[in-house]
Amino acid sequence: MKGLVLGVVCLIVAAN
């Protein structure tokens, strides 16, 4: 689960 959350956070940061 935490890996998925970190992945989503990374995508959001990359989008910015």
PDB file of N, CA and C in Angstrom:
ATOM      1  N   MET A   1       0.839  -1.212   0.000  1.00  0.00           N
ATOM      2  CA  MET A   1       0.000   0.000   0.000  1.00  0.00           C
ATOM      3  C   MET A   1       0.873   1.262   0.000  1.00  0.00           C
ATOM      4  N   LYS A   2       1.880   1.255   0.870  1.00  0.00           N
ATOM      5  CA  LYS A   2       2.725   2.460   0.965  1.00  0.00           C
ATOM      6  C   LYS A   2       3.446   2.719  -0.351  1.00  0.00           C
ATOM      7  N   GLY A   3       3.828   1.641  -1.044  1.00  0.00           N
ATOM      8  CA  GLY A   3       4.512   1.815  -2.325  1.00  0.00           C
ATOM      9  C   GLY A   3       3.609   2.527  -3.318  1.00  0.00           C
ATOM     10  N   LEU A   4       2.305   2.163  -3.283  1.00  0.00           N
ATOM     11  CA  LEU A   4       1.340   2.791  -4.195  1.00  0.00           C
ATOM     12  C   LEU A   4       1.199   4.265  -3.865  1.00  0.00           C
ATOM     13  N   VAL A   5       1.130   4.571  -2.570  1.00  0.00           N
ATOM     14  CA  VAL A   5       0.989   5.975  -2.142  1.00  0.00           C
ATOM     15  C   VAL A   5       2.205   6.775  -2.582  1.00  0.00           C
ATOM     16  N   LEU A   6       3.394   6.210  -2.382  1.00  0.00           N
ATOM     17  CA  LEU A   6       4.618   6.917  -2.766  1.00  0.00           C
ATOM     18  C   LEU A   6       4.652   7.131  -4.274  1.00  0.00           C
ATOM     19  N   GLY A   7       4.161   6.144  -5.014  1.00  0.00           N
ATOM     20  CA  GLY A   7       4.130   6.257  -6.475  1.00  0.00           C
ATOM     21  C   GLY A   7       3.233   7.407  -6.908  1.00  0.00           C
ATOM     22  N   VAL A   8       2.070   7.519  -6.265  1.00  0.00           N
ATOM     23  CA  VAL A   8       1.128   8.594  -6.602  1.00  0.00           C
ATOM     24  C   VAL A   8       1.749   9.945  -6.263  1.00  0.00           C
ATOM     25  N   VAL A   9       2.398  10.025  -5.115  1.00  0.00           N
ATOM     26  CA  VAL A   9       3.036  11.283  -4.705  1.00  0.00           C
ATOM     27  C   VAL A   9       4.115  11.670  -5.710  1.00  0.00           C
ATOM     28  N   CYS A  10       4.890  10.685  -6.158  1.00  0.00           N
ATOM     29  CA  CYS A  10       5.953  10.957  -7.132  1.00  0.00           C
ATOM     30  C   CYS A  10       5.350  11.488  -8.428  1.00  0.00           C
ATOM     31  N   LEU A  11       4.206  10.911  -8.841  1.00  0.00           N
ATOM     32  CA  LEU A  11       3.551  11.366 -10.079  1.00  0.00           C
ATOM     33  C   LEU A  11       3.081  12.802  -9.931  1.00  0.00           C
ATOM     34  N   ILE A  12       2.545  13.133  -8.770  1.00  0.00           N
ATOM     35  CA  ILE A  12       2.054  14.499  -8.539  1.00  0.00           C
ATOM     36  C   ILE A  12       3.224  15.486  -8.560  1.00  0.00           C
ATOM     37  N   VAL A  13       4.313  15.114  -7.918  1.00  0.00           N
ATOM     38  CA  VAL A  13       5.495  15.990  -7.880  1.00  0.00           C
ATOM     39  C   VAL A  13       6.057  16.155  -9.288  1.00  0.00           C
ATOM     40  N   ALA A  14       6.066  15.062 -10.057  1.00  0.00           N
ATOM     41  CA  ALA A  14       6.588  15.124 -11.425  1.00  0.00           C
ATOM     42  C   ALA A  14       5.686  16.000 -12.292  1.00  0.00           C
ATOM     43  N   ALA A  15       4.373  15.971 -12.016  1.00  0.00           N
ATOM     44  CA  ALA A  15       3.430  16.776 -12.791  1.00  0.00           C
ATOM     45  C   ALA A  15       3.679  18.262 -12.523  1.00  0.00           C
ATOM     46  N   ASN A  16       4.149  18.571 -11.313  1.00  0.00           N
ATOM     47  CA  ASN A  16       4.436  19.963 -10.977  1.00  0.00           C
ATOM     48  C   ASN A  16       5.811  20.314 -11.527  1.00  0.00           C
TER      49      ASN A  16
END
